[in-house]
PDB file of C-alpha atoms and ligand atoms in Angstrom:
ATOM      1  CA  UNK A   1      59.080 -17.722   2.329  1.00 87.00           C
ATOM      2  CA  UNK A   2      57.650 -20.750   4.122  1.00 96.00           C
ATOM      3  CA  UNK A   3      54.386 -22.457   3.165  1.00 98.00           C
ATOM      4  CA  UNK A   4      52.798 -20.991   6.307  1.00 98.00           C
ATOM      5  CA  UNK A   5      53.876 -17.465   5.328  1.00 98.00           C
ATOM      6  CA  UNK A   6      52.685 -17.946   1.738  1.00 98.00           C
ATOM      7  CA  UNK A   7      49.324 -19.164   3.030  1.00 98.00           C
ATOM      8  CA  UNK A   8      48.966 -16.129   5.272  1.00 98.00           C
ATOM      9  CA  UNK A   9      49.778 -13.832   2.348  1.00 98.00           C
ATOM     10  CA  UNK A  10      47.326 -15.542  -0.063  1.00 98.00           C
ATOM     11  CA  UNK A  11      44.551 -15.461   2.553  1.00 98.00           C
ATOM     12  CA  UNK A  12      45.176 -11.764   3.167  1.00 98.00           C
ATOM     13  CA  UNK A  13      44.899 -11.119  -0.592  1.00 98.00           C
ATOM     14  CA  UNK A  14      41.648 -13.130  -0.757  1.00 98.00           C
ATOM     15  CA  UNK A  15      40.190 -11.080   2.111  1.00 98.00           C
ATOM     16  CA  UNK A  16      41.314  -7.821   0.492  1.00 98.00           C
ATOM     17  CA  UNK A  17      39.683  -8.858  -2.812  1.00 98.00           C
ATOM     18  CA  UNK A  18      36.439  -9.832  -1.033  1.00 98.00           C
ATOM     19  CA  UNK A  19      36.261  -6.437   0.524  1.00 98.00           C
ATOM     20  CA  UNK A  20      37.353  -4.491  -2.589  1.00 98.00           C
ATOM     21  CA  UNK A  21      34.813  -6.230  -4.865  1.00 98.00           C
ATOM     22  CA  UNK A  22      31.924  -6.170  -2.377  1.00 98.00           C
ATOM     23  CA  UNK A  23      31.849  -9.885  -1.762  1.00 98.00           C
ATOM     24  CA  UNK A  24      30.564 -11.335   1.514  1.00 98.00           C
ATOM     25  CA  UNK A  25      33.488 -11.783   3.958  1.00 97.00           C
ATOM     26  CA  UNK A  26      34.734 -15.412   3.938  1.00 97.00           C
ATOM     27  CA  UNK A  27      32.609 -16.342   0.896  1.00 98.00           C
ATOM     28  CA  UNK A  28      35.691 -17.430  -1.070  1.00 98.00           C
ATOM     29  CA  UNK A  29      37.091 -20.872  -0.213  1.00 98.00           C
ATOM     30  CA  UNK A  30      40.795 -21.555  -0.632  1.00 98.00           C
ATOM     31  CA  UNK A  31      41.757 -24.837  -2.285  1.00 99.00           C
ATOM     32  CA  UNK A  32      45.515 -25.492  -2.026  1.00 98.00           C
ATOM     33  CA  UNK A  33      46.668 -27.195  -5.232  1.00 98.00           C
ATOM     34  CA  UNK A  34      49.420 -29.615  -4.231  1.00 98.00           C
ATOM     35  CA  UNK A  35      50.127 -31.521  -7.470  1.00 98.00           C
ATOM     36  CA  UNK A  36      53.814 -32.409  -7.885  1.00 97.00           C
ATOM     37  CA  UNK A  37      54.523 -31.318  -4.305  1.00 97.00           C
ATOM     38  CA  UNK A  38      55.379 -33.738  -1.504  1.00 97.00           C
ATOM     39  CA  UNK A  39      53.203 -35.061   1.304  1.00 98.00           C
ATOM     40  CA  UNK A  40      55.647 -33.254   3.625  1.00 97.00           C
ATOM     41  CA  UNK A  41      54.746 -29.862   2.148  1.00 97.00           C
ATOM     42  CA  UNK A  42      51.032 -30.697   2.349  1.00 98.00           C
ATOM     43  CA  UNK A  43      51.540 -31.524   6.030  1.00 98.00           C
ATOM     44  CA  UNK A  44      53.228 -28.151   6.530  1.00 98.00           C
ATOM     45  CA  UNK A  45      50.207 -26.400   5.018  1.00 98.00           C
ATOM     46  CA  UNK A  46      47.838 -28.570   7.071  1.00 98.00           C
ATOM     47  CA  UNK A  47      49.648 -27.674  10.281  1.00 98.00           C
ATOM     48  CA  UNK A  48      49.268 -24.014   9.292  1.00 98.00           C
ATOM     49  CA  UNK A  49      45.476 -24.531   9.165  1.00 98.00           C
ATOM     50  CA  UNK A  50      44.806 -25.432   5.505  1.00 98.00           C
ATOM     51  CA  UNK A  51      42.468 -28.442   5.220  1.00 98.00           C
ATOM     52  CA  UNK A  52      41.377 -28.651   1.536  1.00 98.00           C
ATOM     53  CA  UNK A  53      43.833 -29.821  -1.133  1.00 98.00           C
ATOM     54  CA  UNK A  54      43.483 -30.252  -4.890  1.00 98.00           C
ATOM     55  CA  UNK A  55      45.299 -32.923  -6.905  1.00 98.00           C
ATOM     56  CA  UNK A  56      45.457 -33.650 -10.646  1.00 98.00           C
ATOM     57  CA  UNK A  57      46.832 -37.199 -10.841  1.00 97.00           C
ATOM     58  CA  UNK A  58      44.927 -39.884  -8.954  1.00 95.00           C
ATOM     59  CA  UNK A  59      47.832 -42.261  -8.214  1.00 96.00           C
ATOM     60  CA  UNK A  60      50.018 -39.449  -6.882  1.00 97.00           C
ATOM     61  CA  UNK A  61      47.077 -38.230  -4.804  1.00 97.00           C
ATOM     62  CA  UNK A  62      46.282 -41.661  -3.361  1.00 97.00           C
ATOM     63  CA  UNK A  63      49.926 -42.163  -2.318  1.00 98.00           C
ATOM     64  CA  UNK A  64      49.916 -38.816  -0.501  1.00 98.00           C
ATOM     65  CA  UNK A  65      46.517 -39.542   1.029  1.00 98.00           C
ATOM     66  CA  UNK A  66      47.979 -42.706   2.580  1.00 98.00           C
ATOM     67  CA  UNK A  67      50.978 -40.791   3.918  1.00 98.00           C
ATOM     68  CA  UNK A  68      48.595 -38.206   5.446  1.00 98.00           C
ATOM     69  CA  UNK A  69      45.949 -40.613   6.755  1.00 98.00           C
ATOM     70  CA  UNK A  70      46.212 -39.030  10.228  1.00 98.00           C
ATOM     71  CA  UNK A  71      45.110 -35.601   8.863  1.00 98.00           C
ATOM     72  CA  UNK A  72      41.453 -34.558   8.408  1.00 98.00           C
ATOM     73  CA  UNK A  73      41.926 -33.408   4.810  1.00 98.00           C
ATOM     74  CA  UNK A  74      39.214 -32.718   2.228  1.00 98.00           C
ATOM     75  CA  UNK A  75      40.524 -33.991  -1.137  1.00 98.00           C
ATOM     76  CA  UNK A  76      39.488 -32.382  -4.428  1.00 98.00           C
ATOM     77  CA  UNK A  77      40.237 -33.911  -7.822  1.00 98.00           C
ATOM     78  CA  UNK A  78      40.914 -31.199 -10.420  1.00 98.00           C
ATOM     79  CA  UNK A  79      42.708 -33.071 -13.221  1.00 97.00           C
ATOM     80  CA  UNK A  80      41.488 -34.499 -16.482  1.00 95.00           C
ATOM     81  CA  UNK A  81      39.671 -37.828 -16.107  1.00 96.00           C
ATOM     82  CA  UNK A  82      39.997 -40.909 -18.296  1.00 94.00           C
ATOM     83  CA  UNK A  83      36.954 -43.141 -18.082  1.00 94.00           C
ATOM     84  CA  UNK A  84      38.975 -46.157 -16.882  1.00 95.00           C
ATOM     85  CA  UNK A  85      40.183 -44.119 -13.878  1.00 95.00           C
ATOM     86  CA  UNK A  86      36.822 -43.057 -12.456  1.00 98.00           C
ATOM     87  CA  UNK A  87      36.624 -45.765  -9.777  1.00 98.00           C
ATOM     88  CA  UNK A  88      39.595 -44.689  -7.611  1.00 97.00           C
ATOM     89  CA  UNK A  89      38.474 -41.077  -8.040  1.00 98.00           C
ATOM     90  CA  UNK A  90      34.918 -41.893  -6.884  1.00 98.00           C
ATOM     91  CA  UNK A  91      36.361 -43.785  -3.918  1.00 98.00           C
ATOM     92  CA  UNK A  92      39.039 -41.381  -2.704  1.00 98.00           C
ATOM     93  CA  UNK A  93      37.839 -37.816  -3.237  1.00 98.00           C
ATOM     94  CA  UNK A  94      35.253 -35.492  -1.680  1.00 98.00           C
ATOM     95  CA  UNK A  95      34.975 -33.245  -4.743  1.00 98.00           C
ATOM     96  CA  UNK A  96      35.647 -33.524  -8.487  1.00 98.00           C
ATOM     97  CA  UNK A  97      35.944 -30.172 -10.298  1.00 98.00           C
ATOM     98  CA  UNK A  98      36.715 -31.465 -13.779  1.00 98.00           C
ATOM     99  CA  UNK A  99      33.652 -33.350 -15.017  1.00 98.00           C
ATOM    100  CA  UNK A 100      33.123 -32.520 -18.691  1.00 96.00           C
ATOM    101  CA  UNK A 101      31.033 -35.325 -20.151  1.00 97.00           C
ATOM    102  CA  UNK A 102      28.081 -37.483 -19.170  1.00 98.00           C
ATOM    103  CA  UNK A 103      29.897 -40.815 -19.406  1.00 98.00           C
ATOM    104  CA  UNK A 104      32.393 -39.717 -16.720  1.00 98.00           C
ATOM    105  CA  UNK A 105      29.598 -38.431 -14.463  1.00 98.00           C
ATOM    106  CA  UNK A 106      27.599 -41.659 -14.835  1.00 98.00           C
ATOM    107  CA  UNK A 107      30.607 -43.777 -13.943  1.00 98.00           C
ATOM    108  CA  UNK A 108      31.481 -41.598 -10.915  1.00 98.00           C
ATOM    109  CA  UNK A 109      27.881 -41.868  -9.697  1.00 98.00           C
ATOM    110  CA  UNK A 110      27.726 -45.647 -10.180  1.00 98.00           C
ATOM    111  CA  UNK A 111      31.128 -46.155  -8.517  1.00 98.00           C
ATOM    112  CA  UNK A 112      30.677 -43.813  -5.542  1.00 98.00           C
ATOM    113  CA  UNK A 113      30.761 -46.096  -2.465  1.00 98.00           C
ATOM    114  CA  UNK A 114      27.425 -46.387  -0.646  1.00 97.00           C
ATOM    115  CA  UNK A 115      29.191 -45.634   2.639  1.00 97.00           C
ATOM    116  CA  UNK A 116      30.253 -42.159   1.398  1.00 98.00           C
ATOM    117  CA  UNK A 117      28.047 -39.097   0.989  1.00 98.00           C
ATOM    118  CA  UNK A 118      27.248 -38.135  -2.626  1.00 98.00           C
ATOM    119  CA  UNK A 119      30.298 -36.861  -4.501  1.00 98.00           C
ATOM    120  CA  UNK A 120      30.393 -33.071  -4.995  1.00 98.00           C
ATOM    121  CA  UNK A 121      31.052 -32.233  -8.635  1.00 98.00           C
ATOM    122  CA  UNK A 122      31.557 -29.201 -10.821  1.00 98.00           C
ATOM    123  CA  UNK A 123      31.251 -29.150 -14.594  1.00 98.00           C
ATOM    124  CA  UNK A 124      34.304 -27.789 -16.379  1.00 98.00           C
ATOM    125  CA  UNK A 125      33.405 -25.343 -19.128  1.00 97.00           C
ATOM    126  CA  UNK A 126      35.569 -24.554 -22.146  1.00 95.00           C
ATOM    127  CA  UNK A 127      34.853 -20.856 -22.286  1.00 91.00           C
ATOM    128  CA  UNK A 128      37.389 -19.831 -24.922  1.00 81.00           C
ATOM    129  CA  UNK A 129      36.302 -22.564 -27.400  1.00 73.00           C
ATOM    130  CA  UNK A 130      39.808 -23.961 -27.470  1.00 70.00           C
ATOM    131  CA  UNK A 131      39.955 -27.192 -29.444  1.00 66.00           C
ATOM    132  CA  UNK A 132      42.812 -28.608 -27.365  1.00 65.00           C
ATOM    133  CA  UNK A 133      41.313 -27.886 -23.966  1.00 74.00           C
ATOM    134  CA  UNK A 134      38.997 -30.006 -21.881  1.00 86.00           C
ATOM    135  CA  UNK A 135      35.624 -28.729 -20.759  1.00 95.00           C
ATOM    136  CA  UNK A 136      32.133 -28.682 -22.212  1.00 96.00           C
ATOM    137  CA  UNK A 137      31.224 -26.048 -24.780  1.00 95.00           C
ATOM    138  CA  UNK A 138      28.660 -23.541 -23.464  1.00 94.00           C
ATOM    139  CA  UNK A 139      26.220 -24.624 -26.219  1.00 95.00           C
ATOM    140  CA  UNK A 140      26.092 -28.144 -24.695  1.00 96.00           C
ATOM    141  CA  UNK A 141      26.097 -27.039 -21.049  1.00 98.00           C
ATOM    142  CA  UNK A 142      22.370 -26.961 -20.281  1.00 98.00           C
ATOM    143  CA  UNK A 143      21.803 -30.528 -21.515  1.00 98.00           C
ATOM    144  CA  UNK A 144      24.770 -31.798 -19.493  1.00 98.00           C
ATOM    145  CA  UNK A 145      23.650 -29.963 -16.344  1.00 98.00           C
ATOM    146  CA  UNK A 146      20.155 -31.514 -16.647  1.00 98.00           C
ATOM    147  CA  UNK A 147      21.561 -35.019 -17.057  1.00 98.00           C
ATOM    148  CA  UNK A 148      24.150 -34.764 -14.274  1.00 98.00           C
ATOM    149  CA  UNK A 149      21.616 -33.244 -11.856  1.00 98.00           C
ATOM    150  CA  UNK A 150      19.591 -36.434 -12.150  1.00 98.00           C
ATOM    151  CA  UNK A 151      22.461 -38.722 -11.060  1.00 98.00           C
ATOM    152  CA  UNK A 152      21.785 -40.094  -7.611  1.00 97.00           C
ATOM    153  CA  UNK A 153      25.269 -40.361  -6.129  1.00 98.00           C
ATOM    154  CA  UNK A 154      26.507 -36.954  -7.313  1.00 98.00           C
ATOM    155  CA  UNK A 155      25.705 -33.468  -6.035  1.00 98.00           C
ATOM    156  CA  UNK A 156      26.185 -30.962  -8.824  1.00 98.00           C
ATOM    157  CA  UNK A 157      27.609 -27.821  -7.158  1.00 98.00           C
ATOM    158  CA  UNK A 158      28.412 -25.554 -10.109  1.00 98.00           C
ATOM    159  CA  UNK A 159      30.924 -24.679 -12.811  1.00 98.00           C
ATOM    160  CA  UNK A 160      34.708 -24.718 -13.078  1.00 98.00           C
ATOM    161  CA  UNK A 161      36.969 -23.045 -15.612  1.00 97.00           C
ATOM    162  CA  UNK A 162      40.656 -22.929 -16.539  1.00 96.00           C
ATOM    163  CA  UNK A 163      40.826 -20.002 -18.975  1.00 94.00           C
ATOM    164  CA  UNK A 164      43.534 -19.379 -21.517  1.00 90.00           C
ATOM    165  CA  UNK A 165      46.401 -17.471 -19.887  1.00 92.00           C
ATOM    166  CA  UNK A 166      45.792 -13.709 -19.712  1.00 93.00           C
ATOM    167  CA  UNK A 167      48.154 -11.328 -17.928  1.00 95.00           C
ATOM    168  CA  UNK A 168      45.731  -8.414 -17.788  1.00 97.00           C
ATOM    169  CA  UNK A 169      43.127  -8.109 -15.000  1.00 98.00           C
ATOM    170  CA  UNK A 170      40.436  -6.643 -17.273  1.00 98.00           C
ATOM    171  CA  UNK A 171      40.821  -9.484 -19.796  1.00 97.00           C
ATOM    172  CA  UNK A 172      40.860 -12.071 -16.990  1.00 97.00           C
ATOM    173  CA  UNK A 173      37.686 -10.678 -15.449  1.00 98.00           C
ATOM    174  CA  UNK A 174      35.884 -10.551 -18.794  1.00 97.00           C
ATOM    175  CA  UNK A 175      36.206 -14.328 -19.163  1.00 96.00           C
ATOM    176  CA  UNK A 176      35.268 -15.070 -15.541  1.00 98.00           C
ATOM    177  CA  UNK A 177      32.200 -12.819 -15.936  1.00 98.00           C
ATOM    178  CA  UNK A 178      31.053 -14.996 -18.834  1.00 97.00           C
ATOM    179  CA  UNK A 179      31.329 -18.152 -16.704  1.00 98.00           C
ATOM    180  CA  UNK A 180      29.444 -16.456 -13.860  1.00 98.00           C
ATOM    181  CA  UNK A 181      26.708 -15.432 -16.334  1.00 98.00           C
ATOM    182  CA  UNK A 182      26.355 -19.068 -17.442  1.00 98.00           C
ATOM    183  CA  UNK A 183      25.999 -20.112 -13.801  1.00 98.00           C
ATOM    184  CA  UNK A 184      23.400 -17.422 -13.017  1.00 98.00           C
ATOM    185  CA  UNK A 185      21.461 -18.486 -16.144  1.00 98.00           C
ATOM    186  CA  UNK A 186      21.336 -22.050 -14.837  1.00 98.00           C
ATOM    187  CA  UNK A 187      20.250 -20.869 -11.371  1.00 98.00           C
ATOM    188  CA  UNK A 188      17.442 -18.880 -13.069  1.00 98.00           C
ATOM    189  CA  UNK A 189      16.319 -22.139 -14.689  1.00 98.00           C
ATOM    190  CA  UNK A 190      15.983 -23.679 -11.211  1.00 98.00           C
ATOM    191  CA  UNK A 191      19.266 -25.557 -10.778  1.00 98.00           C
ATOM    192  CA  UNK A 192      20.586 -25.264  -7.206  1.00 97.00           C
ATOM    193  CA  UNK A 193      24.210 -24.317  -7.815  1.00 98.00           C
ATOM    194  CA  UNK A 194      26.382 -22.614  -5.194  1.00 98.00           C
ATOM    195  CA  UNK A 195      29.943 -23.029  -6.452  1.00 98.00           C
ATOM    196  CA  UNK A 196      32.059 -21.224  -9.027  1.00 98.00           C
ATOM    197  CA  UNK A 197      35.511 -22.839  -9.083  1.00 98.00           C
ATOM    198  CA  UNK A 198      37.682 -20.262 -10.790  1.00 98.00           C
ATOM    199  CA  UNK A 199      40.913 -18.395 -10.206  1.00 98.00           C
ATOM    200  CA  UNK A 200      44.533 -19.585  -9.916  1.00 98.00           C
ATOM    201  CA  UNK A 201      47.703 -17.897  -8.639  1.00 98.00           C
ATOM    202  CA  UNK A 202      47.947 -15.383 -11.495  1.00 97.00           C
ATOM    203  CA  UNK A 203      44.260 -14.469 -11.818  1.00 98.00           C
ATOM    204  CA  UNK A 204      42.380 -15.199  -8.583  1.00 98.00           C
ATOM    205  CA  UNK A 205      41.632 -11.583  -7.726  1.00 98.00           C
ATOM    206  CA  UNK A 206      39.829 -11.112 -11.071  1.00 98.00           C
ATOM    207  CA  UNK A 207      37.958 -14.360 -10.398  1.00 98.00           C
ATOM    208  CA  UNK A 208      36.849 -13.086  -6.978  1.00 98.00           C
ATOM    209  CA  UNK A 209      35.712  -9.810  -8.587  1.00 98.00           C
ATOM    210  CA  UNK A 210      33.571 -11.940 -10.959  1.00 98.00           C
ATOM    211  CA  UNK A 211      31.978 -14.063  -8.203  1.00 98.00           C
ATOM    212  CA  UNK A 212      34.299 -17.042  -7.665  1.00 98.00           C
ATOM    213  CA  UNK A 213      33.555 -19.128  -4.563  1.00 98.00           C
ATOM    214  CA  UNK A 214      36.567 -21.501  -4.775  1.00 99.00           C
ATOM    215  CA  UNK A 215      40.024 -20.318  -5.824  1.00 99.00           C
ATOM    216  CA  UNK A 216      42.552 -23.038  -6.678  1.00 98.00           C
ATOM    217  CA  UNK A 217      46.028 -21.857  -5.701  1.00 98.00           C
ATOM    218  CA  UNK A 218      49.211 -23.905  -6.202  1.00 98.00           C
ATOM    219  CA  UNK A 219      52.293 -21.813  -6.970  1.00 98.00           C
ATOM    220  CA  UNK A 220      51.282 -18.996  -4.611  1.00 98.00           C
ATOM    221  CA  UNK A 221      51.331 -21.426  -1.665  1.00 98.00           C
ATOM    222  CA  UNK A 222      53.925 -24.086  -2.510  1.00 98.00           C
ATOM    223  CA  UNK A 223      56.195 -22.262  -4.981  1.00 96.00           C
ATOM    224  CA  UNK A 224      57.141 -23.389  -8.502  1.00 95.00           C
ATOM    225  CA  UNK A 225      56.492 -27.012  -9.403  1.00 92.00           C
ATOM    226  CA  UNK A 226      59.307 -29.237 -10.684  1.00 78.00           C
ATOM    227  CA  UNK A 227      58.742 -30.291 -14.297  1.00 64.00           C
TER     228      UNK A 227
HETATM  229  C1  PLP B 301      47.763 -26.581 -11.342  1.00 57.89           C
HETATM  230  C2  PLP B 301      46.355 -26.130 -11.284  1.00 57.89           C
HETATM  231  C3  PLP B 301      45.969 -25.033 -10.494  1.00 57.89           C
HETATM  232  C4  PLP B 301      46.943 -24.169  -9.700  1.00 57.89           C
HETATM  233  O1  PLP B 301      47.707 -23.390 -10.548  1.00 57.89           O
HETATM  234  P1  PLP B 301      48.735 -22.290  -9.967  1.00 57.89           P
HETATM  235  O2  PLP B 301      48.971 -21.417 -11.136  1.00 57.89           O
HETATM  236  O3  PLP B 301      49.949 -23.038  -9.544  1.00 57.89           O
HETATM  237  O4  PLP B 301      48.067 -21.607  -8.843  1.00 57.89           O
HETATM  238  C5  PLP B 301      44.618 -24.709 -10.446  1.00 57.89           C
HETATM  239  N1  PLP B 301      43.698 -25.405 -11.144  1.00 57.89           N
HETATM  240  C6  PLP B 301      44.032 -26.464 -11.903  1.00 57.89           C
HETATM  241  C7  PLP B 301      42.968 -27.203 -12.625  1.00 57.89           C
HETATM  242  C8  PLP B 301      45.369 -26.857 -12.013  1.00 57.89           C
HETATM  243  O5  PLP B 301      45.684 -27.897 -12.795  1.00 57.89           O
END
C-alpha cells in the first residue's frame, strides 16, 4: 500500500475509535513518526494532507527539514534528549514530547529563539517503573510539572508515555488509564494541560479509549523501518 493509502486507513481507524469510545469527533491528532524514513516519503505524506511529523534524531530531522523547506510542516521532537543537544532542538521544533528532567527544560527555555512562539512541551512519564527507560517517575511528576510550568519560553501541554510492549488491548488500556489519571490529577490541581501524547501503531486504539489526544504513528503509515 502507498503512504497515502496507509494514511487514509489509519485516519479511518482513529475516527472509528473516537466514535466507539465516545470521544469527541476529531479530538485525536495524528502525528506521523518519520524517523529513519526519507524526506521523499515525508513529502508523499504531506501531499496526501499530513502536516505534523515526529522525529527522534535531531541531525536527521534538520537535514530533512532543509529538504522540505517549501512545505508548511509542524515538527515534533519525540526522541531522547542529551543536554548538549538542546539548542538545535529549541531552534528547529514546534513541539518536544520527551522532556523528562528540569535541566533539559531549563535549557530548552533559555535557548528558544525570541522570534519563535514558546515551545510546546510534554513531560514523558515512566509509568512501568522501568530502570532502563527514560521518563520521570510518577512520584517526582508533580514537582517537575510545577517547575516546568514556571519556565517562560515553554508551554507545558501535558504528558507523554511509551509503555512497555503489550499485545493485549486490556493490558494496553490499563497503562494508558494510569497516565490519564495522572494528567487529570494535575488538572485538578490547577495546571492547564490539554495534551495526552500516547499510542503508537500497535496500541493507539487503546490509547484513544483512555483519552489520548495525540497518537504517534510510524510503521502504520510508512511501513517497517530499516535497522
Ligand atoms: C518510533 C516511535 C513511535 C512510532 O512507533 P510505531 O510503532 O512505528 O508506530 C512513536 N513514538 C515514539 C517516541 C517513537 O520513538
